[in-house]
Amino acid sequence: MGGSAVDCDLLVIGAGLAGLVAATEAAGRGLKVIVLDQEGEQNLGGQAFWSLGGLFFVDSPEQRRMRIRDSIDLARQDWLGSAGFDRQEDYWPRRWAEAYLDFASGEKRAWLHAMGMRWFPVVGWAERGGGLATGHGNSVPRFHVTWGTGPGVLAPFVRRAQELRASGGLAFRFRHRVDGLIMENGSVVGAHGAVLKPDGGERGRSTSREIVGDFSIRAGAVLVSSGGIGGNHDLVRQNWPRERLGEPPGFMVSGVPAHVDGRMLGIAQQVGGSLINGDRMWHYTEGLRNWDPIWPGHGIRILPGPSSLWLDARGRRFPAPAMPGFDTLATLKAIRATGHDHSWFILTKAIIKKEFALSGSEQNPDLTGKNIPLLLKRLGRNPPGPVQAFMDKGADFVVRNDLGDLVSAMNALTDEPLLDVAQVRAEVEARDREIDNPFSKDAQVTAIRGARAYLGDKLMRTARPHRLLDPKVGPLIAVRLNILTRKTLGGLQTDLSGRVLELSGKPVPGLYAAGEAAGFGGGGLHGYNALEGTFLGGCLFSGRIAGRAAGA
């Protein structure tokens, strides 16, 4: 497709995981590729760098070694029960979901394994669902943590991109912010925008928006892989599904840097791209204010085991399925129904040392650094170092020996004292009575015992059931939980070749999309709910498809 009229065969906008996969796939088949990104080279890889590196596989060797019986039929039941596809525009998202399930149960692992990727042997059980076989959630553990976390997922694609860069097949243009797409005769033929002042700030930090020039690049095709809207709280609130989740929070923390701003979605719309399912989003309910922030409002998510007692802002316990690790959006809805932006965990040292993990590559130096001696310390007597740092320095943690003192300190963290010690004590003591024997009507207590039937949870993720007020397992710990912005589940509507579609269903000539900008495929292959481990996988899958199709 090359020639004097174009600067490249494929222009990729966004140098995150989906963009890297697409660019390397296209350049690997001989196309000349240019990759643009408004940030500097230090941000190569985008949000995938910060991730825990969890990937969704179906019937993997890791699962089989842990005696987990999985199948494509069970995974499809879980996915469709979670997605809840119910709109006319869900035609392509559903087809993408079906294709992704085939990929996750088929060649996905072998493809990545051949590139050198490896996974932690204990498979995690994330997003366990709401209670019905046909409803939301993973019926079995499917969360495979990559050895090396997010950087480990990126590594083979960064390496391949650099090789293609050295051979001349792929070029990067960092600090290039796209302001518009170039249309000629009804086709997208390039992009134009501003060259931003070089800024060598640390990865993730806000960078200068000073303009030092402009650019125009012509291409045989353009692929948008610029991510979602999680760093733009105004857009999050604008798209918030009020009829499903209530009013948007007044206060949120950000799980992504500020440059995850969603601006390319609007730019793609201007040339006819169909943006669908904007009200479908994935925000976490267990967010912490980072004591050592990198980006504005930097939040970290707790990946909780099942044992912490979850209370609303006034000290009332949430009913099932609003339990730690079970149903994210049901819990988000329950929190918003209280009229407050925060909620609370109450737990013990015995629980925190075994059940608390923190999302992010930087919060897991053992897994990220492939450091086995450091990893083995997770089995020790104390919480992992990053968790202990939040206990010592985090603005959302309270540690006390006495419940009354704990509640007083919890009230000191909020603008007004909303908690009554008698209310909190009643909830804690009622829960503790359910622990005294192996029988219980309490859904969470039953879930704790069920979790320990899985060897992976018993070894690493679920504490032995105990009373919270047992002094032998103390001290008591309270954690203020904030809503954490993260993923956009909707996006640009694409067909199974990654071509962006108009509202009419016809392709926009010359325009492709991949990753979160495309709702991870089709404009929202998750539907209303995610099963976890599926965001990086959606970037890998959609990037591969679009990179193999674009410019063909």
mmCIF file of C-alpha atoms in Angstrom, residues 21 56 179 327 341:
data_model
loop_
_atom_site.group_PDB
_atom_site.id
_atom_site.type_symbol
_atom_site.label_atom_id
_atom_site.label_comp_id
_atom_site.label_asym_id
_atom_site.label_seq_id
_atom_site.Cartn_x
_atom_site.Cartn_y
_atom_site.Cartn_z
ATOM 1 C CA VAL A 21 0.615 -5.983 19.350
ATOM 2 C CA PHE A 56 -7.850 -15.405 31.593
ATOM 3 C CA ASP A 179 -6.110 16.395 17.132
ATOM 4 C CA ASP A 327 -19.347 -9.058 42.540
ATOM 5 C CA ASP A 341 -18.683 7.645 48.424
#
